[in-house]
Amino acid sequence: MQMGEGVEWALHSCLNLAWAEPGEAVPAAKLAAFYDLPAAYLNKQLQALARAGIVTSVSGPRGGFRLARPPGEITVLDVVTAIEGPQEAFRCQEILRRGPDGSESVDYRKVCVVSQTMRGAELAWRKELAGRTLADLQAQVEGRLPHTPAATRQRFREL
């Protein structure tokens, strides 16, 4: 499975919003300029995050985006799902039904070893992402690079 680059961009943008001044809305252009990303494409990711209730969009001269809820209430899976959609990565097509011993009466999604293995892997992956919040990522980054929050706010002021 391969996720689009929008997931990485969205996760980093959410972290940067978590480090923004409290109550500050950061324009999409500043979020894009932070990592030299194409503003129009990042804006699409931000709109997807807004539709999912992860960020809010503020209009006006001091407008932009900010987190819609505390970082501890936003999981990595929330962001991935907002950008990539909720569909399963593996979709069993039940090709065993067309094989030599296939039967129309069997739900191969439930009995196929390949389908069960892929579903189990996906559930483990989703469980891991659902168990990690933006606050967890923040704490990990700040543990490694304690200056990051202040440096992020300074960079926003300079952009």
GROMACS .gro file of N, CA and C in nm:
model
  477
    1MET      N    1   0.084  -0.117   0.000
    1MET     CA    2   0.000   0.000   0.000
    1MET      C    3   0.089   0.124   0.000
    2GLN      N    4   0.048   0.222  -0.075
    2GLN     CA    5   0.123   0.346  -0.081
    2GLN      C    6   0.027   0.462  -0.057
    3MET      N    7   0.064   0.547   0.038
    3MET     CA    8  -0.016   0.667   0.064
    3MET      C    9   0.042   0.781  -0.017
    4GLY      N   10  -0.043   0.875  -0.052
    4GLY     CA   11   0.001   0.992  -0.125
    4GLY      C   12   0.080   1.086  -0.036
    5GLU      N   13   0.154   1.175  -0.100
    5GLU     CA   14   0.235   1.270  -0.026
    5GLU      C   15   0.150   1.366   0.057
    6GLY      N   16   0.021   1.375   0.022
    6GLY     CA   17  -0.069   1.462   0.098
    6GLY      C   18  -0.079   1.422   0.244
    7VAL      N   19  -0.061   1.293   0.274
    7VAL     CA   20  -0.067   1.248   0.414
    7VAL      C   21   0.050   1.308   0.493
    8GLU      N   22   0.169   1.300   0.436
    8GLU     CA   23   0.286   1.358   0.503
    8GLU      C   24   0.267   1.508   0.521
    9TRP      N   25   0.222   1.575   0.416
    9TRP     CA   26   0.203   1.720   0.423
    9TRP      C   27   0.099   1.755   0.529
   10ALA      N   28  -0.009   1.680   0.534
   10ALA     CA   29  -0.116   1.707   0.630
   10ALA      C   30  -0.068   1.685   0.773
   11LEU      N   31   0.005   1.578   0.797
   11LEU     CA   32   0.053   1.551   0.932
   11LEU      C   33   0.150   1.660   0.978
   12HIS      N   34   0.243   1.700   0.893
   12HIS     CA   35   0.337   1.806   0.931
   12HIS      C   36   0.265   1.939   0.949
   13SER      N   37   0.167   1.968   0.865
   13SER     CA   38   0.091   2.092   0.880
   13SER      C   39   0.013   2.093   1.010
   14CYS      N   40  -0.046   1.980   1.046
   14CYS     CA   41  -0.120   1.972   1.174
   14CYS      C   42  -0.026   1.992   1.292
   15LEU      N   43   0.093   1.933   1.285
   15LEU     CA   44   0.190   1.955   1.393
   15LEU      C   45   0.228   2.103   1.401
   16ASN      N   46   0.253   2.165   1.287
   16ASN     CA   47   0.287   2.307   1.289
   16ASN      C   48   0.173   2.391   1.345
   17LEU      N   49   0.049   2.354   1.312
   17LEU     CA   50  -0.065   2.426   1.369
   17LEU      C   51  -0.072   2.407   1.521
   18ALA      N   52  -0.031   2.291   1.568
   18ALA     CA   53  -0.030   2.266   1.712
   18ALA      C   54   0.071   2.355   1.783
   19TRP      N   55   0.178   2.393   1.711
   19TRP     CA   56   0.281   2.479   1.769
   19TRP      C   57   0.256   2.628   1.743
   20ALA      N   58   0.156   2.660   1.665
   20ALA     CA   59   0.126   2.801   1.638
   20ALA      C   60   0.081   2.869   1.768
   21GLU      N   61   0.086   3.001   1.768
   21GLU     CA   62   0.038   3.076   1.886
   21GLU      C   63  -0.106   3.033   1.916
   22PRO      N   64  -0.143   3.020   2.042
   22PRO     CA   65  -0.280   2.981   2.076
   22PRO      C   66  -0.382   3.075   2.011
   23GLY      N   67  -0.480   3.016   1.947
   23GLY     CA   68  -0.586   3.092   1.881
   23GLY      C   69  -0.549   3.148   1.746
   24GLU      N   70  -0.422   3.136   1.707
   24GLU     CA   71  -0.377   3.191   1.578
   24GLU      C   72  -0.422   3.102   1.464
   25ALA      N   73  -0.471   3.165   1.359
   25ALA     CA   74  -0.503   3.094   1.234
   25ALA      C   75  -0.386   3.119   1.139
   26VAL      N   76  -0.335   3.012   1.080
   26VAL     CA   77  -0.219   3.023   0.991
   26VAL      C   78  -0.267   3.008   0.847
   27PRO      N   79  -0.238   3.107   0.763
   27PRO     CA   80  -0.280   3.097   0.622
   27PRO      C   81  -0.217   2.976   0.552
   28ALA      N   82  -0.290   2.922   0.457
   28ALA     CA   83  -0.241   2.807   0.380
   28ALA      C   84  -0.108   2.840   0.313
   29ALA      N   85  -0.095   2.964   0.267
   29ALA     CA   86   0.030   3.004   0.200
   29ALA      C   87   0.149   2.993   0.295
   30LYS      N   88   0.132   3.029   0.420
   30LYS     CA   89   0.242   3.018   0.517
   30LYS      C   90   0.272   2.872   0.549
   31LEU      N   91   0.166   2.793   0.564
   31LEU     CA   92   0.188   2.650   0.589
   31LEU      C   93   0.264   2.587   0.473
   32ALA      N   94   0.229   2.626   0.351
   32ALA     CA   95   0.297   2.572   0.232
   32ALA      C   96   0.441   2.622   0.225
   33ALA      N   97   0.461   2.750   0.251
   33ALA     CA   98   0.596   2.808   0.242
   33ALA      C   99   0.689   2.748   0.346
   34PHE      N  100   0.635   2.703   0.458
   34PHE     CA  101   0.716   2.647   0.565
   34PHE      C  102   0.807   2.536   0.513
   35TYR      N  103   0.754   2.452   0.422
   35TYR     CA  104   0.831   2.341   0.365
   35TYR      C  105   0.846   2.354   0.213
   36ASP      N  106   0.819   2.472   0.160
   36ASP     CA  107   0.829   2.496   0.016
   36ASP      C  108   0.740   2.397  -0.062
   37LEU      N  109   0.615   2.389  -0.021
   37LEU     CA  110   0.517   2.302  -0.087
   37LEU      C  111   0.429   2.385  -0.179
   38PRO      N  112   0.370   2.324  -0.281
   38PRO     CA  113   0.277   2.399  -0.366
   38PRO      C  114   0.150   2.436  -0.287
   39ALA      N  115   0.126   2.564  -0.275
   39ALA     CA  116   0.015   2.613  -0.190
   39ALA      C  117  -0.121   2.560  -0.235
   40ALA      N  118  -0.145   2.555  -0.365
   40ALA     CA  119  -0.276   2.510  -0.414
   40ALA      C  120  -0.301   2.364  -0.376
   41TYR      N  121  -0.199   2.282  -0.387
   41TYR     CA  122  -0.217   2.141  -0.354
   41TYR      C  123  -0.230   2.121  -0.203
   42LEU      N  124  -0.149   2.193  -0.124
   42LEU     CA  125  -0.162   2.182   0.021
   42LEU      C  126  -0.300   2.231   0.065
   43ASN      N  127  -0.351   2.335   0.001
   43ASN     CA  128  -0.483   2.386   0.036
   43ASN      C  129  -0.590   2.278   0.018
   44LYS      N  130  -0.576   2.194  -0.084
   44LYS     CA  131  -0.671   2.082  -0.102
   44LYS      C  132  -0.665   1.987   0.017
   45GLN      N  133  -0.545   1.962   0.066
   45GLN     CA  134  -0.530   1.874   0.182
   45GLN      C  135  -0.592   1.940   0.306
   46LEU      N  136  -0.570   2.069   0.320
   46LEU     CA  137  -0.627   2.142   0.434
   46LEU      C  138  -0.779   2.143   0.428
   47GLN      N  139  -0.835   2.156   0.309
   47GLN     CA  140  -0.981   2.151   0.295
   47GLN      C  141  -1.034   2.013   0.333
   48ALA      N  142  -0.962   1.908   0.297
   48ALA     CA  143  -1.002   1.772   0.336
   48ALA      C  144  -0.997   1.758   0.488
   49LEU      N  145  -0.895   1.815   0.551
   49LEU     CA  146  -0.886   1.813   0.697
   49LEU      C  147  -1.000   1.892   0.760
   50ALA      N  148  -1.039   2.001   0.697
   50ALA     CA  149  -1.151   2.081   0.748
   50ALA      C  150  -1.282   2.003   0.737
   51ARG      N  151  -1.302   1.936   0.624
   51ARG     CA  152  -1.425   1.855   0.609
   51ARG      C  153  -1.432   1.743   0.713
   52ALA      N  154  -1.316   1.694   0.754
   52ALA     CA  155  -1.311   1.587   0.854
   52ALA      C  156  -1.317   1.641   0.997
   53GLY      N  157  -1.321   1.773   1.014
   53GLY     CA  158  -1.328   1.831   1.148
   53GLY      C  159  -1.196   1.831   1.223
   54ILE      N  160  -1.085   1.821   1.151
   54ILE     CA  161  -0.954   1.821   1.214
   54ILE      C  162  -0.900   1.963   1.226
   55VAL      N  163  -0.924   2.044   1.125
   55VAL     CA  164  -0.888   2.185   1.129
   55VAL      C  165  -1.013   2.266   1.101
   56THR      N  166  -1.007   2.392   1.137
   56THR     CA  167  -1.113   2.485   1.101
   56THR      C  168  -1.052   2.593   1.014
   57SER      N  169  -1.133   2.644   0.926
   57SER     CA  170  -1.091   2.751   0.836
   57SER      C  171  -1.150   2.881   0.889
   58VAL      N  172  -1.064   2.981   0.901
   58VAL     CA  173  -1.105   3.113   0.950
   58VAL      C  174  -1.089   3.210   0.834
   59SER      N  175  -1.195   3.281   0.800
   59SER     CA  176  -1.187   3.376   0.689
   59SER      C  177  -1.149   3.515   0.741
   60GLY      N  178  -1.113   3.601   0.648
   60GLY     CA  179  -1.080   3.739   0.683
   60GLY      C  180  -0.932   3.766   0.677
   61PRO      N  181  -0.893   3.890   0.707
   61PRO     CA  182  -0.753   3.930   0.695
   61PRO      C  183  -0.659   3.853   0.787
   62ARG      N  184  -0.708   3.806   0.898
   62ARG     CA  185  -0.626   3.726   0.990
   62ARG      C  186  -0.668   3.579   0.982
   63GLY      N  187  -0.719   3.542   0.865
   63GLY     CA  188  -0.770   3.407   0.845
   63GLY      C  189  -0.662   3.305   0.818
   64GLY      N  190  -0.708   3.184   0.808
   64GLY     CA  191  -0.619   3.072   0.783
   64GLY      C  192  -0.678   2.947   0.844
   65PHE      N  193  -0.591   2.862   0.893
   65PHE     CA  194  -0.634   2.735   0.951
   65PHE      C  195  -0.579   2.722   1.092
   66ARG      N  196  -0.655   2.651   1.174
   66ARG     CA  197  -0.610   2.613   1.307
   66ARG      C  198  -0.672   2.478   1.340
   67LEU      N  199  -0.615   2.412   1.437
   67LEU     CA  200  -0.670   2.282   1.477
   67LEU      C  201  -0.811   2.302   1.532
   68ALA      N  202  -0.899   2.211   1.498
   68ALA     CA  203  -1.037   2.220   1.543
   68ALA      C  204  -1.056   2.164   1.684
   69ARG      N  205  -0.962   2.083   1.726
   69ARG     CA  206  -0.969   2.027   1.861
   69ARG      C  207  -0.826   2.006   1.912
   70PRO      N  208  -0.811   1.977   2.040
   70PRO     CA  209  -0.676   1.961   2.096
   70PRO      C  210  -0.600   1.847   2.028
   71PRO      N  211  -0.467   1.860   2.020
   71PRO     CA  212  -0.386   1.757   1.955
   71PRO      C  213  -0.404   1.617   2.013
   72GLY      N  214  -0.436   1.610   2.140
   72GLY     CA  215  -0.459   1.479   2.204
   72GLY      C  216  -0.586   1.411   2.159
   73GLU      N  217  -0.672   1.486   2.089
   73GLU     CA  218  -0.798   1.430   2.040
   73GLU      C  219  -0.796   1.404   1.890
   74ILE      N  220  -0.681   1.420   1.827
   74ILE     CA  221  -0.667   1.396   1.683
   74ILE      C  222  -0.568   1.283   1.664
   75THR      N  223  -0.614   1.171   1.610
   75THR     CA  224  -0.523   1.059   1.588
   75THR      C  225  -0.458   1.069   1.451
   76VAL      N  226  -0.348   0.999   1.437
   76VAL     CA  227  -0.282   0.991   1.307
   76VAL      C  228  -0.378   0.927   1.207
   77LEU      N  229  -0.456   0.828   1.251
   77LEU     CA  230  -0.553   0.766   1.162
   77LEU      C  231  -0.657   0.865   1.115
   78ASP      N  232  -0.698   0.958   1.202
   78ASP     CA  233  -0.794   1.062   1.161
   78ASP      C  234  -0.740   1.139   1.041
   79VAL      N  235  -0.612   1.176   1.048
   79VAL     CA  236  -0.551   1.254   0.939
   79VAL      C  237  -0.539   1.170   0.814
   80VAL      N  238  -0.490   1.047   0.829
   80VAL     CA  239  -0.476   0.958   0.713
   80VAL      C  240  -0.610   0.937   0.645
   81THR      N  241  -0.713   0.911   0.723
   81THR     CA  242  -0.846   0.887   0.667
   81THR      C  243  -0.902   1.012   0.600
   82ALA      N  244  -0.875   1.128   0.656
   82ALA     CA  245  -0.922   1.253   0.596
   82ALA      C  246  -0.861   1.273   0.458
   83ILE      N  247  -0.736   1.236   0.443
   83ILE     CA  248  -0.665   1.258   0.317
   83ILE      C  249  -0.687   1.143   0.218
   84GLU      N  250  -0.676   1.020   0.265
   84GLU     CA  251  -0.681   0.903   0.176
   84GLU      C  252  -0.820   0.843   0.162
   85GLY      N  253  -0.909   0.875   0.254
   85GLY     CA  254  -1.043   0.817   0.251
   85GLY      C  255  -1.051   0.695   0.341
   86PRO      N  256  -1.172   0.651   0.373
   86PRO     CA  257  -1.192   0.542   0.469
   86PRO      C  258  -1.186   0.400   0.411
   87GLN      N  259  -1.176   0.390   0.280
   87GLN     CA  260  -1.181   0.258   0.218
   87GLN      C  261  -1.064   0.170   0.262
   88GLU      N  262  -1.087   0.041   0.258
   88GLU     CA  263  -0.984  -0.054   0.295
   88GLU      C  264  -0.874  -0.055   0.188
   89ALA      N  265  -0.752  -0.080   0.231
   89ALA     CA  266  -0.640  -0.086   0.136
   89ALA      C  267  -0.650  -0.211   0.050
   90PHE      N  268  -0.690  -0.323   0.108
   90PHE     CA  269  -0.704  -0.449   0.034
   90PHE      C  270  -0.852  -0.478   0.018
   91ARG      N  271  -0.891  -0.501  -0.104
   91ARG     CA  272  -1.032  -0.535  -0.131
   91ARG      C  273  -1.038  -0.673  -0.194
   92CYS      N  274  -1.083  -0.770  -0.118
   92CYS     CA  275  -1.094  -0.907  -0.166
   92CYS      C  276  -1.197  -0.913  -0.279
   93GLN      N  277  -1.155  -0.963  -0.391
   93GLN     CA  278  -1.244  -0.977  -0.507
   93GLN      C  279  -1.305  -1.117  -0.516
   94GLU      N  280  -1.275  -1.198  -0.415
   94GLU     CA  281  -1.328  -1.334  -0.407
   94GLU      C  282  -1.300  -1.415  -0.535
   95ILE      N  283  -1.174  -1.411  -0.580
   95ILE     CA  284  -1.142  -1.485  -0.702
   95ILE      C  285  -1.148  -1.637  -0.682
   96LEU      N  286  -1.146  -1.680  -0.556
   96LEU     CA  287  -1.159  -1.825  -0.531
   96LEU      C  288  -1.293  -1.879  -0.583
   97ARG      N  289  -1.392  -1.792  -0.586
   97ARG     CA  290  -1.523  -1.833  -0.637
   97ARG      C  291  -1.513  -1.882  -0.782
   98ARG      N  292  -1.420  -1.824  -0.858
   98ARG     CA  293  -1.403  -1.861  -0.999
   98ARG      C  294  -1.303  -1.974  -1.018
   99GLY      N  295  -1.242  -2.022  -0.909
   99GLY     CA  296  -1.143  -2.129  -0.917
   99GLY      C  297  -1.208  -2.265  -0.930
  100PRO      N  298  -1.124  -2.370  -0.936
  100PRO     CA  299  -1.174  -2.506  -0.960
  100PRO      C  300  -1.275  -2.556  -0.857
  101ASP      N  301  -1.258  -2.517  -0.731
  101ASP     CA  302  -1.350  -2.563  -0.627
  101ASP      C  303  -1.441  -2.451  -0.578
  102GLY      N  304  -1.457  -2.346  -0.658
  102GLY     CA  305  -1.535  -2.230  -0.619
  102GLY      C  306  -1.683  -2.259  -0.604
  103SER      N  307  -1.744  -2.182  -0.517
  103SER     CA  308  -1.887  -2.198  -0.491
  103SER      C  309  -1.950  -2.060  -0.475
  104GLU      N  310  -2.067  -2.042  -0.532
  104GLU     CA  311  -2.139  -1.915  -0.519
  104GLU      C  312  -2.192  -1.892  -0.377
  105SER      N  313  -2.205  -1.999  -0.300
  105SER     CA  314  -2.265  -1.987  -0.167
  105SER      C  315  -2.164  -1.952  -0.057
  106VAL      N  316  -2.036  -1.943  -0.090
  106VAL     CA  317  -1.933  -1.917   0.011
  106VAL      C  318  -1.893  -1.769   0.007
  107ASP      N  319  -1.880  -1.709   0.126
  107ASP     CA  320  -1.827  -1.573   0.136
  107ASP      C  321  -1.676  -1.586   0.155
  108TYR      N  322  -1.603  -1.576   0.046
  108TYR     CA  323  -1.459  -1.599   0.049
  108TYR      C  324  -1.384  -1.490   0.124
  109ARG      N  325  -1.445  -1.376   0.146
  109ARG     CA  326  -1.380  -1.273   0.226
  109ARG      C  327  -1.358  -1.321   0.369
  110LYS      N  328  -1.444  -1.414   0.413
  110LYS     CA  329  -1.435  -1.465   0.550
  110LYS      C  330  -1.352  -1.592   0.562
  111VAL      N  331  -1.339  -1.670   0.456
  111VAL     CA  332  -1.270  -1.799   0.467
  111VAL      C  333  -1.136  -1.803   0.393
  112CYS      N  334  -1.111  -1.710   0.306
  112CYS     CA  335  -0.987  -1.709   0.228
  112CYS      C  336  -0.869  -1.669   0.316
  113VAL      N  337  -0.765  -1.749   0.315
  113VAL     CA  338  -0.645  -1.723   0.396
  113VAL      C  339  -0.579  -1.592   0.353
  114VAL      N  340  -0.574  -1.565   0.224
  114VAL     CA  341  -0.515  -1.441   0.175
  114VAL      C  342  -0.596  -1.321   0.226
  115SER      N  343  -0.727  -1.329   0.214
  115SER     CA  344  -0.813  -1.220   0.259
  115SER      C  345  -0.799  -1.198   0.409
  116GLN      N  346  -0.798  -1.306   0.487
  116GLN     CA  347  -0.785  -1.294   0.632
  116GLN      C  348  -0.650  -1.234   0.671
  117THR      N  349  -0.545  -1.274   0.603
  117THR     CA  350  -0.412  -1.222   0.633
  117THR      C  351  -0.404  -1.073   0.604
  118MET      N  352  -0.453  -1.034   0.489
  118MET     CA  353  -0.448  -0.893   0.451
  118MET      C  354  -0.535  -0.809   0.543
  119ARG      N  355  -0.651  -0.859   0.579
  119ARG     CA  356  -0.740  -0.786   0.670
  119ARG      C  357  -0.676  -0.771   0.808
  120GLY      N  358  -0.613  -0.878   0.856
  120GLY     CA  359  -0.545  -0.872   0.985
  120GLY      C  360  -0.433  -0.770   0.987
  121ALA      N  361  -0.356  -0.766   0.878
  121ALA     CA  362  -0.248  -0.668   0.868
  121ALA      C  363  -0.304  -0.525   0.867
  122GLU      N  364  -0.410  -0.505   0.794
  122GLU     CA  365  -0.469  -0.372   0.788
  122GLU      C  366  -0.525  -0.330   0.924
  123LEU      N  367  -0.589  -0.422   0.992
  123LEU     CA  368  -0.642  -0.389   1.125
  123LEU      C  369  -0.529  -0.351   1.221
  124ALA      N  370  -0.416  -0.421   1.214
  124ALA     CA  371  -0.302  -0.389   1.300
  124ALA      C  372  -0.248  -0.250   1.266
  125TRP      N  373  -0.239  -0.221   1.137
  125TRP     CA  374  -0.190  -0.091   1.091
  125TRP      C  375  -0.284   0.020   1.140
  126ARG      N  376  -0.413   0.001   1.121
  126ARG     CA  377  -0.510   0.102   1.165
  126ARG      C  378  -0.510   0.119   1.317
  127LYS      N  379  -0.494   0.009   1.389
  127LYS     CA  380  -0.490   0.016   1.535
  127LYS      C  381  -0.369   0.098   1.580
  128GLU      N  382  -0.255   0.078   1.516
  128GLU     CA  383  -0.135   0.155   1.551
  128GLU      C  384  -0.156   0.304   1.526
  129LEU      N  385  -0.212   0.339   1.410
  129LEU     CA  386  -0.234   0.479   1.377
  129LEU      C  387  -0.342   0.541   1.465
  130ALA      N  388  -0.443   0.463   1.502
  130ALA     CA  389  -0.550   0.513   1.588
  130ALA      C  390  -0.500   0.533   1.731
  131GLY      N  391  -0.394   0.463   1.768
  131GLY     CA  392  -0.339   0.473   1.903
  131GLY      C  393  -0.238   0.584   1.920
  132ARG      N  394  -0.207   0.656   1.813
  132ARG     CA  395  -0.111   0.765   1.819
  132ARG      C  396  -0.181   0.895   1.787
  133THR      N  397  -0.165   0.995   1.873
  133THR     CA  398  -0.228   1.125   1.851
  133THR      C  399  -0.124   1.228   1.809
  134LEU      N  400  -0.175   1.343   1.764
  134LEU     CA  401  -0.084   1.453   1.733
  134LEU      C  402  -0.006   1.494   1.858
  135ALA      N  403  -0.069   1.485   1.974
  135ALA     CA  404   0.001   1.518   2.099
  135ALA      C  405   0.117   1.422   2.122
  136ASP      N  406   0.099   1.295   2.088
  136ASP     CA  407   0.209   1.198   2.100
  136ASP      C  408   0.324   1.237   2.008
  137LEU      N  409   0.292   1.273   1.884
  137LEU     CA  410   0.396   1.313   1.789
  137LEU      C  411   0.465   1.440   1.837
  138GLN      N  412   0.386   1.535   1.886
  138GLN     CA  413   0.441   1.660   1.940
  138GLN      C  414   0.543   1.630   2.049
  139ALA      N  415   0.503   1.547   2.143
  139ALA     CA  416   0.590   1.515   2.257
  139ALA      C  417   0.719   1.448   2.209
  140GLN      N  418   0.707   1.361   2.112
  140GLN     CA  419   0.824   1.292   2.061
  140GLN      C  420   0.920   1.390   1.993
  141VAL      N  421   0.865   1.478   1.909
  141VAL     CA  422   0.949   1.579   1.842
  141VAL      C  423   1.013   1.670   1.945
  142GLU      N  424   0.934   1.719   2.040
  142GLU     CA  425   0.986   1.812   2.140
  142GLU      C  426   1.090   1.746   2.230
  143GLY      N  427   1.077   1.614   2.252
  143GLY     CA  428   1.179   1.542   2.329
  143GLY      C  429   1.312   1.538   2.256
  144ARG      N  430   1.306   1.527   2.124
  144ARG     CA  431   1.428   1.524   2.044
  144ARG      C  432   1.480   1.664   2.013
  145LEU      N  433   1.387   1.755   1.986
  145LEU     CA  434   1.422   1.892   1.944
  145LEU      C  435   1.338   1.991   2.023
  146PRO      N  436   1.376   2.021   2.146
  146PRO     CA  437   1.295   2.106   2.234
  146PRO      C  438   1.267   2.246   2.179
  147HIS      N  439   1.348   2.294   2.088
  147HIS     CA  440   1.331   2.429   2.034
  147HIS      C  441   1.222   2.436   1.925
  148THR      N  442   1.169   2.324   1.884
  148THR     CA  443   1.077   2.321   1.770
  148THR      C  444   0.955   2.413   1.786
  149PRO      N  445   0.883   2.411   1.897
  149PRO     CA  446   0.765   2.500   1.906
  149PRO      C  447   0.801   2.647   1.884
  150ALA      N  448   0.903   2.695   1.952
  150ALA     CA  449   0.943   2.836   1.938
  150ALA      C  450   0.995   2.863   1.797
  151ALA      N  451   1.070   2.770   1.742
  151ALA     CA  452   1.123   2.789   1.606
  151ALA      C  453   1.011   2.791   1.503
  152THR      N  454   0.909   2.712   1.524
  152THR     CA  455   0.794   2.710   1.433
  152THR      C  456   0.721   2.843   1.437
  153ARG      N  457   0.694   2.892   1.557
  153ARG     CA  458   0.626   3.021   1.570
  153ARG      C  459   0.709   3.134   1.508
  154GLN      N  460   0.841   3.129   1.527
  154GLN     CA  461   0.930   3.231   1.469
  154GLN      C  462   0.925   3.224   1.316
  155ARG      N  463   0.928   3.105   1.262
  155ARG     CA  464   0.924   3.090   1.115
  155ARG      C  465   0.793   3.145   1.059
  156PHE      N  466   0.681   3.118   1.128
  156PHE     CA  467   0.552   3.174   1.083
  156PHE      C  468   0.556   3.327   1.084
  157ARG      N  469   0.620   3.386   1.182
  157ARG     CA  470   0.629   3.533   1.188
  157ARG      C  471   0.713   3.586   1.071
  158GLU      N  472   0.812   3.510   1.029
  158GLU     CA  473   0.901   3.555   0.922
  158GLU      C  474   0.844   3.535   0.783
  159LEU      N  475   0.749   3.442   0.769
  159LEU     CA  476   0.692   3.413   0.635
  159LEU      C  477   0.591   3.519   0.594
   0.00000   0.00000   0.00000
